Short mmCIF file of N, CA and C and ligand atoms in Angstrom, two decimals:
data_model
loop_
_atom_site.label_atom_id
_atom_site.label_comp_id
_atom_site.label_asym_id
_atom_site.label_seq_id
_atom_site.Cartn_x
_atom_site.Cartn_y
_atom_site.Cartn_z
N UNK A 1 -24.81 1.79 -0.35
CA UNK A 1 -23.46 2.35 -0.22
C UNK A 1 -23.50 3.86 -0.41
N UNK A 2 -22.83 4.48 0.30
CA UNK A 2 -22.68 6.01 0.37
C UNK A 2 -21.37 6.09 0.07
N UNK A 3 -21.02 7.79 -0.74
CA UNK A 3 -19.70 8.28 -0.11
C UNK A 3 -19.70 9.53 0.48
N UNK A 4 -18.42 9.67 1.18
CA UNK A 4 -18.30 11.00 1.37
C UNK A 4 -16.57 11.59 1.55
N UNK A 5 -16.52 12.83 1.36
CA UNK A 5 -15.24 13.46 1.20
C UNK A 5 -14.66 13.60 2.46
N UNK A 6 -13.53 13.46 2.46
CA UNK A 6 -12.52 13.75 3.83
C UNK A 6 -11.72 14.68 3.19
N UNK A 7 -11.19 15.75 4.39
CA UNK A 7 -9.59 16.12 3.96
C UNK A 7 -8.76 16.11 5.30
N UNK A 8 -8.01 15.66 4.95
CA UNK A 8 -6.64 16.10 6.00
C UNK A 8 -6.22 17.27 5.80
N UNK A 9 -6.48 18.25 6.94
CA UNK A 9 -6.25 19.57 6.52
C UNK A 9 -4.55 20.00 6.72
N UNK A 10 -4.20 21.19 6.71
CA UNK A 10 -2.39 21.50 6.50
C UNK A 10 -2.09 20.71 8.42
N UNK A 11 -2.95 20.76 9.14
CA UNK A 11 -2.68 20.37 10.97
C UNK A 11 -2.41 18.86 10.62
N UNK A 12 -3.40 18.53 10.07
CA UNK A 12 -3.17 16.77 10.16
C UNK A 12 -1.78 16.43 9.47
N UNK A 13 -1.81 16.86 8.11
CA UNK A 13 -0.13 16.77 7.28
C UNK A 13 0.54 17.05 7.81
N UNK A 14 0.82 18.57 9.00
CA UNK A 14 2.46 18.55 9.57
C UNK A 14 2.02 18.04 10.83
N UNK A 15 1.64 17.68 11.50
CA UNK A 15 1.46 16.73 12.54
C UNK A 15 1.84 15.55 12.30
N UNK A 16 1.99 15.16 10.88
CA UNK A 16 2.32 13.70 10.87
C UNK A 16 1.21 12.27 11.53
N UNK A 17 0.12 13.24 11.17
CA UNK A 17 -1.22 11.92 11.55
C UNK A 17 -1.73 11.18 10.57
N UNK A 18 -1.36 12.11 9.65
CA UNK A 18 -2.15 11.21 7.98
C UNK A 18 -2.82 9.96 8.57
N UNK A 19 -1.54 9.21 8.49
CA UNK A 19 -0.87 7.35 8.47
C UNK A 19 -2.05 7.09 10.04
N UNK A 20 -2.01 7.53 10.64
CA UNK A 20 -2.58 6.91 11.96
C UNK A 20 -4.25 7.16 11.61
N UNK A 21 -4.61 8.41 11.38
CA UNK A 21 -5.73 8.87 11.38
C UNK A 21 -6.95 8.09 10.30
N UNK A 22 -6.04 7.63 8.95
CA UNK A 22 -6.78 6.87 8.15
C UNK A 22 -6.61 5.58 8.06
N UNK A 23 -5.92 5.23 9.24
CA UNK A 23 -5.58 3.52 9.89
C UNK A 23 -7.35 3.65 10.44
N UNK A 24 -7.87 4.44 10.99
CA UNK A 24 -8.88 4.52 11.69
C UNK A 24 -10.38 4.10 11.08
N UNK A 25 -10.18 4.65 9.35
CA UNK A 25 -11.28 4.62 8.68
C UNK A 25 -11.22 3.27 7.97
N UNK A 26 -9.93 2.64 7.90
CA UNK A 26 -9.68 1.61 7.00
C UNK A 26 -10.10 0.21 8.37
N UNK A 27 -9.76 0.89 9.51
CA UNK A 27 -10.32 -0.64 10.45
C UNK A 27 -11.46 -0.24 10.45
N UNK A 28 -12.14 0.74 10.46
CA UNK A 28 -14.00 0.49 10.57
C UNK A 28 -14.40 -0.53 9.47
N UNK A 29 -13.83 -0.37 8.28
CA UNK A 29 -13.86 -1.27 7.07
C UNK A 29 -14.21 -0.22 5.99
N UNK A 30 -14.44 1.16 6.37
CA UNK A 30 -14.73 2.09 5.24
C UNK A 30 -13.69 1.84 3.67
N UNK A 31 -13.70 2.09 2.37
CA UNK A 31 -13.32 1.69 1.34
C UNK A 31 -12.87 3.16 1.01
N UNK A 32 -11.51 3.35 0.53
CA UNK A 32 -10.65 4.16 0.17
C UNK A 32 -11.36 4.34 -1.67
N UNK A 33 -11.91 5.55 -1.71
CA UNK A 33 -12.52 5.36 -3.84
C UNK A 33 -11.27 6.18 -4.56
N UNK A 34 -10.99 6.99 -4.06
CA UNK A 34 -10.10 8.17 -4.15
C UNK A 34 -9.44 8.42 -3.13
N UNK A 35 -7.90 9.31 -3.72
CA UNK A 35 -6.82 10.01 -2.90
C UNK A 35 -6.29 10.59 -3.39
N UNK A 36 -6.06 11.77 -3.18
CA UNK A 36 -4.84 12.69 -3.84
C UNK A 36 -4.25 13.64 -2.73
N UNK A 37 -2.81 14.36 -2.42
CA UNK A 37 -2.30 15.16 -1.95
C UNK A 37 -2.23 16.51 -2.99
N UNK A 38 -2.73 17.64 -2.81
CA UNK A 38 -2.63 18.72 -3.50
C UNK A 38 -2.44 19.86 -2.50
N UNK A 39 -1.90 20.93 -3.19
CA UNK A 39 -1.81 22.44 -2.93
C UNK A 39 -2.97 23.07 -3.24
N UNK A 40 -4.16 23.48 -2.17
CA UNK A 40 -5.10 23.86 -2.77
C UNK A 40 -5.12 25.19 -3.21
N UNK A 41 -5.81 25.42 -4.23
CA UNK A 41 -6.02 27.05 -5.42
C UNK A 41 -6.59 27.57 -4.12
N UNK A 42 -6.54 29.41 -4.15
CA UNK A 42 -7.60 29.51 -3.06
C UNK A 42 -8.83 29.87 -3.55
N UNK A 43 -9.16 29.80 -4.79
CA UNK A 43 -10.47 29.65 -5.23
C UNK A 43 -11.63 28.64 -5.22
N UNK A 44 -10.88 27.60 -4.69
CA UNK A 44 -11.21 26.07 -4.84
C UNK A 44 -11.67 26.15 -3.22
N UNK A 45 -10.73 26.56 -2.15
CA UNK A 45 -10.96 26.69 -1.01
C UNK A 45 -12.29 27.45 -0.20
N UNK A 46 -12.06 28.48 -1.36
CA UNK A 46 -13.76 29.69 -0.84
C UNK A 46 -14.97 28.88 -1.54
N UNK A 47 -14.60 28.14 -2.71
CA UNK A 47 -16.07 27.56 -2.92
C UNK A 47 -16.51 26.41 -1.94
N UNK A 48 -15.28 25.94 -1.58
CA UNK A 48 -15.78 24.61 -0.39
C UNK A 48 -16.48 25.16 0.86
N UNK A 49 -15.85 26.19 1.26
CA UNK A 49 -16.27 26.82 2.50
C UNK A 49 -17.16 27.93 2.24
N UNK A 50 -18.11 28.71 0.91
CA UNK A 50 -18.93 29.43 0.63
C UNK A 50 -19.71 29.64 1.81
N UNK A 51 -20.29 28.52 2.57
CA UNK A 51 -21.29 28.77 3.41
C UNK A 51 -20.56 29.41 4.91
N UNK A 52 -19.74 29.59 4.63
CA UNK A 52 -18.73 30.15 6.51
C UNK A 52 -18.50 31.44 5.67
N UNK A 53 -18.75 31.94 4.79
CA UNK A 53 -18.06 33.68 3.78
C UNK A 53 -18.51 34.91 5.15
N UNK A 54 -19.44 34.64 5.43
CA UNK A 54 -19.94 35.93 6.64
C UNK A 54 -19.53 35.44 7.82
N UNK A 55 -19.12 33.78 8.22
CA UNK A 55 -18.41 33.79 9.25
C UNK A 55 -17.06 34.72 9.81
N UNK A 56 -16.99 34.94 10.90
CA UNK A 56 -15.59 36.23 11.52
C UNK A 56 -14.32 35.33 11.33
N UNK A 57 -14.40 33.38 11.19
CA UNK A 57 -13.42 33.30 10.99
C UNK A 57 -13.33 32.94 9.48
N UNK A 58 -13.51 32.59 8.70
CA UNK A 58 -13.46 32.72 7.24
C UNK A 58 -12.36 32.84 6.71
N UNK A 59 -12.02 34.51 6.86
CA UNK A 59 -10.61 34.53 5.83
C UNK A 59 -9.44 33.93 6.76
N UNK A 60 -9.82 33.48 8.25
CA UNK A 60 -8.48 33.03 8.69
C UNK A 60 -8.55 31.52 7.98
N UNK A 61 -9.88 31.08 8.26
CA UNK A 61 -10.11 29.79 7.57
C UNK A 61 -9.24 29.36 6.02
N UNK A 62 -9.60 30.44 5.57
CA UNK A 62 -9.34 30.00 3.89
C UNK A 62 -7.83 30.50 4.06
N UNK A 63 -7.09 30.80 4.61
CA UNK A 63 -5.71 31.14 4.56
C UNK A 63 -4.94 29.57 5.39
N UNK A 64 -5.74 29.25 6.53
CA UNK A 64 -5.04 27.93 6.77
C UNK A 64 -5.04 26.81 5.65
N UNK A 65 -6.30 26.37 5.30
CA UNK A 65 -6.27 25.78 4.18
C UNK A 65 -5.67 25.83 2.97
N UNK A 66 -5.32 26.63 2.77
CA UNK A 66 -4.32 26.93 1.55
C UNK A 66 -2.62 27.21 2.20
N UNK A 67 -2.36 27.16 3.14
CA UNK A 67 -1.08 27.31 3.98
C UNK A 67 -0.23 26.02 3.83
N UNK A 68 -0.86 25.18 3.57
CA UNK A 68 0.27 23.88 3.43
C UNK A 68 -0.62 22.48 2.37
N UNK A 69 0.00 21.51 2.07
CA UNK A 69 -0.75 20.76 1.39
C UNK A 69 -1.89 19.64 2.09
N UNK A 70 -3.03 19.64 1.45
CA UNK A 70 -3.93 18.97 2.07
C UNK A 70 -3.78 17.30 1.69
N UNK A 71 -4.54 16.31 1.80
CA UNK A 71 -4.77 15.19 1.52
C UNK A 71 -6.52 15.30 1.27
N UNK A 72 -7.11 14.63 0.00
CA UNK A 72 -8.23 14.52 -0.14
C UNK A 72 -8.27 12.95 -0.46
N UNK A 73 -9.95 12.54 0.32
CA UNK A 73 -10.31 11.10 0.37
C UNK A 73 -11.38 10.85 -0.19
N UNK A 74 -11.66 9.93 -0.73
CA UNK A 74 -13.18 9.82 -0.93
C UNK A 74 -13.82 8.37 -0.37
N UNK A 75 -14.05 8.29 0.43
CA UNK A 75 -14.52 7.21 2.02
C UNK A 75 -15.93 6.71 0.92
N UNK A 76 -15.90 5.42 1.18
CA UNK A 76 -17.30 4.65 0.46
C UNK A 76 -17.77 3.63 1.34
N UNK A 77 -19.02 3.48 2.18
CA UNK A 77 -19.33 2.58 2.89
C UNK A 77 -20.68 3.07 3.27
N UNK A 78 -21.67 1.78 4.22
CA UNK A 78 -23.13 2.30 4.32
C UNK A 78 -23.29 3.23 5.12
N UNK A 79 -23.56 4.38 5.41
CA UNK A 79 -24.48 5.61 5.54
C UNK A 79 -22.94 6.30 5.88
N UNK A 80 -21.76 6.16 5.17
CA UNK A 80 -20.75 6.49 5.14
C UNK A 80 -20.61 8.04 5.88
N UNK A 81 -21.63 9.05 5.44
CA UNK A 81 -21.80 10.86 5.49
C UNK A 81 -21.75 10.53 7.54
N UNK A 82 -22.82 9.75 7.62
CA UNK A 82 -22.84 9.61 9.20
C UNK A 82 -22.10 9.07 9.93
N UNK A 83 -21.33 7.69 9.22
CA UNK A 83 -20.42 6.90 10.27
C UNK A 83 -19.19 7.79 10.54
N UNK A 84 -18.87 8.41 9.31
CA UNK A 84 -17.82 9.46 9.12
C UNK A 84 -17.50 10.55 10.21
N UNK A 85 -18.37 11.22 10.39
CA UNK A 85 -18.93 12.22 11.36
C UNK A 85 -19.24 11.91 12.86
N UNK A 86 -19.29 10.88 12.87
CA UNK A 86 -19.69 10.90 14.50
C UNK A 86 -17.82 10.12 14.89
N UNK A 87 -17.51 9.59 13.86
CA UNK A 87 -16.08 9.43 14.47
C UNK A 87 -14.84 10.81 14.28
N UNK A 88 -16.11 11.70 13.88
CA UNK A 88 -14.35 13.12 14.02
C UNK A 88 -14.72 13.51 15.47
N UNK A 89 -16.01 14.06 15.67
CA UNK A 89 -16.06 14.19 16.97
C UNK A 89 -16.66 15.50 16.52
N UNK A 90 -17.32 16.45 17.96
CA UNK A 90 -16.99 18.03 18.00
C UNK A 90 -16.33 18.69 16.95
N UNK A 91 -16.56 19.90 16.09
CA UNK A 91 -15.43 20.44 15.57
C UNK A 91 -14.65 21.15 16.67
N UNK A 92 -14.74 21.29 17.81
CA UNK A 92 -13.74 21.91 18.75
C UNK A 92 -12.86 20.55 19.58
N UNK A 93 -11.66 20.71 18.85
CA UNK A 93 -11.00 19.56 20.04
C UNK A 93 -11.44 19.32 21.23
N UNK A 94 -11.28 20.45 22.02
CA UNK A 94 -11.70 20.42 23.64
C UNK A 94 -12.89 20.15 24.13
N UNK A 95 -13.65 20.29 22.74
CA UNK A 95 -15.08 19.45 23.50
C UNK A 95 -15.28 18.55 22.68
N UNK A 96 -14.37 17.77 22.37
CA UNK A 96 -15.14 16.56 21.23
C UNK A 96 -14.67 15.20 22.38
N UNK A 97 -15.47 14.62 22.35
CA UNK A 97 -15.24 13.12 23.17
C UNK A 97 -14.23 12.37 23.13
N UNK A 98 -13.35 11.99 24.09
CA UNK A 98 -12.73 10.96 23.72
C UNK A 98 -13.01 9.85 23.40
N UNK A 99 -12.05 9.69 22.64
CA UNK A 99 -12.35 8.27 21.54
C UNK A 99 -12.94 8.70 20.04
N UNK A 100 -13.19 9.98 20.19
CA UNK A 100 -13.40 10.54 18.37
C UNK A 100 -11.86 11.19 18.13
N UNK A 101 -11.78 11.14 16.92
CA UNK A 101 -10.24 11.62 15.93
C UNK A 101 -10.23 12.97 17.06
N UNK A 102 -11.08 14.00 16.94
CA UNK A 102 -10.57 15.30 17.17
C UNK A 102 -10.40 15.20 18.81
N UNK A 103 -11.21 14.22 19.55
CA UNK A 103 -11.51 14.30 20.82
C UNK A 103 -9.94 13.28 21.25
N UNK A 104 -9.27 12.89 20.45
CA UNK A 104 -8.03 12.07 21.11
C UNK A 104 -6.53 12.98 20.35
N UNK A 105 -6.78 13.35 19.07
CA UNK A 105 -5.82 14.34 18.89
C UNK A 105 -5.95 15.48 18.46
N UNK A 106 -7.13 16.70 18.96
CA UNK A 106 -6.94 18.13 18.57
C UNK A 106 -7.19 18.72 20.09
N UNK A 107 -6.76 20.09 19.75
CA UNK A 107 -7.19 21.29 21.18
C UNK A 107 -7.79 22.19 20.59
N UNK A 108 -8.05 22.77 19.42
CA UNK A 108 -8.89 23.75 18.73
C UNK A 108 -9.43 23.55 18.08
N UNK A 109 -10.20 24.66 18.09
CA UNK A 109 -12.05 24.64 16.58
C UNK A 109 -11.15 24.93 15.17
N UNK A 110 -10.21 25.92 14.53
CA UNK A 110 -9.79 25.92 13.83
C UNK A 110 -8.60 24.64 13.00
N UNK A 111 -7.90 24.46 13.45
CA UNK A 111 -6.88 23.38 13.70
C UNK A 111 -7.85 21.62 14.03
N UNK A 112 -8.67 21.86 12.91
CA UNK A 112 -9.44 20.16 13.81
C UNK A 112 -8.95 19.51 12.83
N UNK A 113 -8.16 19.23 12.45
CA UNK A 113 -7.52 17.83 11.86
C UNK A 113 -8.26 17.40 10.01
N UNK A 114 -9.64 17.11 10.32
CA UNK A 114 -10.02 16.84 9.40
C UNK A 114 -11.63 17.17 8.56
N UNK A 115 -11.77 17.44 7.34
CA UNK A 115 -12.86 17.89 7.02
C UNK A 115 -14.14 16.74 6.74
N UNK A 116 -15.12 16.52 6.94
CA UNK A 116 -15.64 15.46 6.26
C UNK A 116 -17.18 16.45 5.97
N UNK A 117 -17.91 15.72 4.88
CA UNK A 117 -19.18 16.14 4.26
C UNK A 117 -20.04 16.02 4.86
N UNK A 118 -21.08 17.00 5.40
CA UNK A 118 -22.37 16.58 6.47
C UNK A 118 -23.47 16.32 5.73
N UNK A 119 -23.36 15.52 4.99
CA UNK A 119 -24.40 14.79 4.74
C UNK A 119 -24.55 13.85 2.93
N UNK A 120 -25.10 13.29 2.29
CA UNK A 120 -25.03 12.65 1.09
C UNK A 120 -24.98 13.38 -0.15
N UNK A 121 -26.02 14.83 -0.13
CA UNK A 121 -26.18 15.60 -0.86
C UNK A 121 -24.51 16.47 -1.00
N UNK A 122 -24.22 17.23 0.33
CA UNK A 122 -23.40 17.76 0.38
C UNK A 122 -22.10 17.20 -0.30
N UNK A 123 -21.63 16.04 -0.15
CA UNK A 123 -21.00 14.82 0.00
C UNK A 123 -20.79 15.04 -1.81
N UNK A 124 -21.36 14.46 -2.65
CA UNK A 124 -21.60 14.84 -3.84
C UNK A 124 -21.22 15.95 -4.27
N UNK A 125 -21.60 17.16 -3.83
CA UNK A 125 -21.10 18.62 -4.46
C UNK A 125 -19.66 18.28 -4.36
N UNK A 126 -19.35 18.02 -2.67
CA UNK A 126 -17.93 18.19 -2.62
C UNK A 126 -17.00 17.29 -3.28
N UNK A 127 -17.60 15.90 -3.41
CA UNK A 127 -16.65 15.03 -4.39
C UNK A 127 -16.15 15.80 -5.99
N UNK A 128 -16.99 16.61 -5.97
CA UNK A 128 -17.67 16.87 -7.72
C UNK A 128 -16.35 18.05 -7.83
N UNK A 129 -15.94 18.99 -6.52
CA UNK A 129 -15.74 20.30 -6.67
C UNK A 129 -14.00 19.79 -6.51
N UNK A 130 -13.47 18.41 -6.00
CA UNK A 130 -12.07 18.16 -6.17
C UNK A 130 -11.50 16.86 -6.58
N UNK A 131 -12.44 16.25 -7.15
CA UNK A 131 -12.36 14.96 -7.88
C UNK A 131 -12.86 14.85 -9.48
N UNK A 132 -12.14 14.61 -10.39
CA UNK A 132 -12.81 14.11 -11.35
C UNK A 132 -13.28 13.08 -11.72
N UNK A 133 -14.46 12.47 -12.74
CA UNK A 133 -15.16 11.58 -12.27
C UNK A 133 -14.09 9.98 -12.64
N UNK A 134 -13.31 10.54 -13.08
CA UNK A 134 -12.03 9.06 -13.81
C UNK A 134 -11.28 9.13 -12.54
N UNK A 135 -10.90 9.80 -11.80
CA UNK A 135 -9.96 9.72 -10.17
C UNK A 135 -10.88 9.00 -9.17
N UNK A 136 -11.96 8.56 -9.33
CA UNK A 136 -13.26 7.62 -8.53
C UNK A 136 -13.08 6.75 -8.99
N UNK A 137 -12.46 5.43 -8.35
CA UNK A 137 -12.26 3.98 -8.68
C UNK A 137 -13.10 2.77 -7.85
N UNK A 138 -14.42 2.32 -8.53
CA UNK A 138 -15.50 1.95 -8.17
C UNK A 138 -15.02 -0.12 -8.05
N UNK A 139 -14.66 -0.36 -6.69
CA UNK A 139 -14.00 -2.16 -6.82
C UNK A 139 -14.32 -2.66 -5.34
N UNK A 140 -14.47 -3.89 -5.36
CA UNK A 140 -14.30 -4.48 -3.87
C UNK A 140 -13.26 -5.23 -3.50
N UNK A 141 -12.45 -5.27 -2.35
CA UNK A 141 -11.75 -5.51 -1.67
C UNK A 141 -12.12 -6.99 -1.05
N UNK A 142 -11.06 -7.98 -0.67
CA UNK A 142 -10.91 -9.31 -0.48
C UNK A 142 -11.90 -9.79 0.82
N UNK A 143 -12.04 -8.10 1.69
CA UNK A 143 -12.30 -8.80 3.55
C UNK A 143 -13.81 -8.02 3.20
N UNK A 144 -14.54 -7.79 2.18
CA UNK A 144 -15.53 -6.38 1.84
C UNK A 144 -16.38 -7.73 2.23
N UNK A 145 -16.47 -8.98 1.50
CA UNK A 145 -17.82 -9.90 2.30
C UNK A 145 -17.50 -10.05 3.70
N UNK A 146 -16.99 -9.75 4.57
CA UNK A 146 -16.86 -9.78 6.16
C UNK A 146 -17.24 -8.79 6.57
N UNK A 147 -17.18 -7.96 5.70
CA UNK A 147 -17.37 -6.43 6.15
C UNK A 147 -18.95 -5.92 6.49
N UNK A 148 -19.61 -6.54 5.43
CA UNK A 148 -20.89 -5.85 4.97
C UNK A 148 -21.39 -6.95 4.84
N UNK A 149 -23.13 -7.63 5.93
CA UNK A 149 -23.91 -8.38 5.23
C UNK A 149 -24.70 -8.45 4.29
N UNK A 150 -24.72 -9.04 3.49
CA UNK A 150 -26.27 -8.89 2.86
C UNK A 150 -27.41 -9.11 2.91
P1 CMP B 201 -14.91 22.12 9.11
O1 CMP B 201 -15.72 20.99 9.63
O2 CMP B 201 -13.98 21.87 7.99
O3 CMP B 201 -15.87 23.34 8.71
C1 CMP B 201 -15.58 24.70 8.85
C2 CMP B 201 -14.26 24.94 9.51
O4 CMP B 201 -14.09 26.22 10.06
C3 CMP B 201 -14.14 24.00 10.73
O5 CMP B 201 -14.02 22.69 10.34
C4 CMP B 201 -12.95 24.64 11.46
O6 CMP B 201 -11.71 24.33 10.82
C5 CMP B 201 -13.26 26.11 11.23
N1 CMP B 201 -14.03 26.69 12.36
C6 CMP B 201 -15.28 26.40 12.74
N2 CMP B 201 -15.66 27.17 13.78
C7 CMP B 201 -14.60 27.97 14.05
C8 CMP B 201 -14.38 29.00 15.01
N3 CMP B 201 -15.30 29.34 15.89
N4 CMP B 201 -13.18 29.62 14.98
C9 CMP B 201 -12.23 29.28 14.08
N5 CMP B 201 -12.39 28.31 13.14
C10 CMP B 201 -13.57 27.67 13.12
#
């Protein structure tokens, strides 16, 4: 079992996709560990995105993100970092495939709907940097033996 972090960024919240978008992760059978809606600090925001700081878009970056309230997830299922990721799609709407989240509802690289962790390691920092470890609720669910063989 893996996890990894999602956010619904301020596009997905006033778009009103939340509800549809994590209908998506809950029929793959992925397991909800964590959730919270917050106003992110923008200090909290530059450490998530540290590695984009010399990117040209950056400070537009860290100003959307902090522009409206996010939704944070914490997705638990097997190789979760990967299943996660190949269903957002492209980070550019316009070139992400249809039938991925961004490739059926975004049109831009900035504005892509949702954040997820590229990879297990990463995945970890980021749980660590907006979750505390008592907001991680470790249980199985009724359909989880249908879900997953052993
Ligand atoms: P995310 O996967 O959260 O990681 C970095 C974010 O920066 C990305 O999604 C987009 O929201 C944004 N981003 C990436 N590339 C660009 C770009 N070329 N122009 C504007 N925003 C970008």
């Amino acid at each position: 079992m893996e996890r990894t972090l999602i956010i619904f960024k301020p596009d997905a919240v006033n778009r009103l996709l939340v509800g549809r978008i994590l209908t998506r992760f809950e029929d793959k059978g992925l397991r909800i560990s964590a959730m919270k809606l917050q106003q992110s600090p923008v200090e909290q925001v530059k450490k998530h995105y540290e590695v984009h700081q010399r990117k040209p878009f950056y400070n537009a970056l860290v100003e959307f993100m902090t522009g409206g309230p996010v939704i944070l997830v914490v997705l638990e299922g097997p190789h979760a970092t990967t299943v996660v990721r190949n269903m957002l799609g492209a980070t550019d709407g316009r070139e992400a495939t249809a039938g991925t989240i961004r490739g059926d509802f975004g049109l831009d690289q900035r504005y892509n709907l949702i954040h997820a962790s590229d990879g297990p390691e990463t995945a970890r920092t980021e749980i660590e940097l907006f979750f505390k470890p008592e907001e991680i609720v470790d249980y199985t669910r009724a359909p989880d033996r249908w879900i997953v063989s052993k």
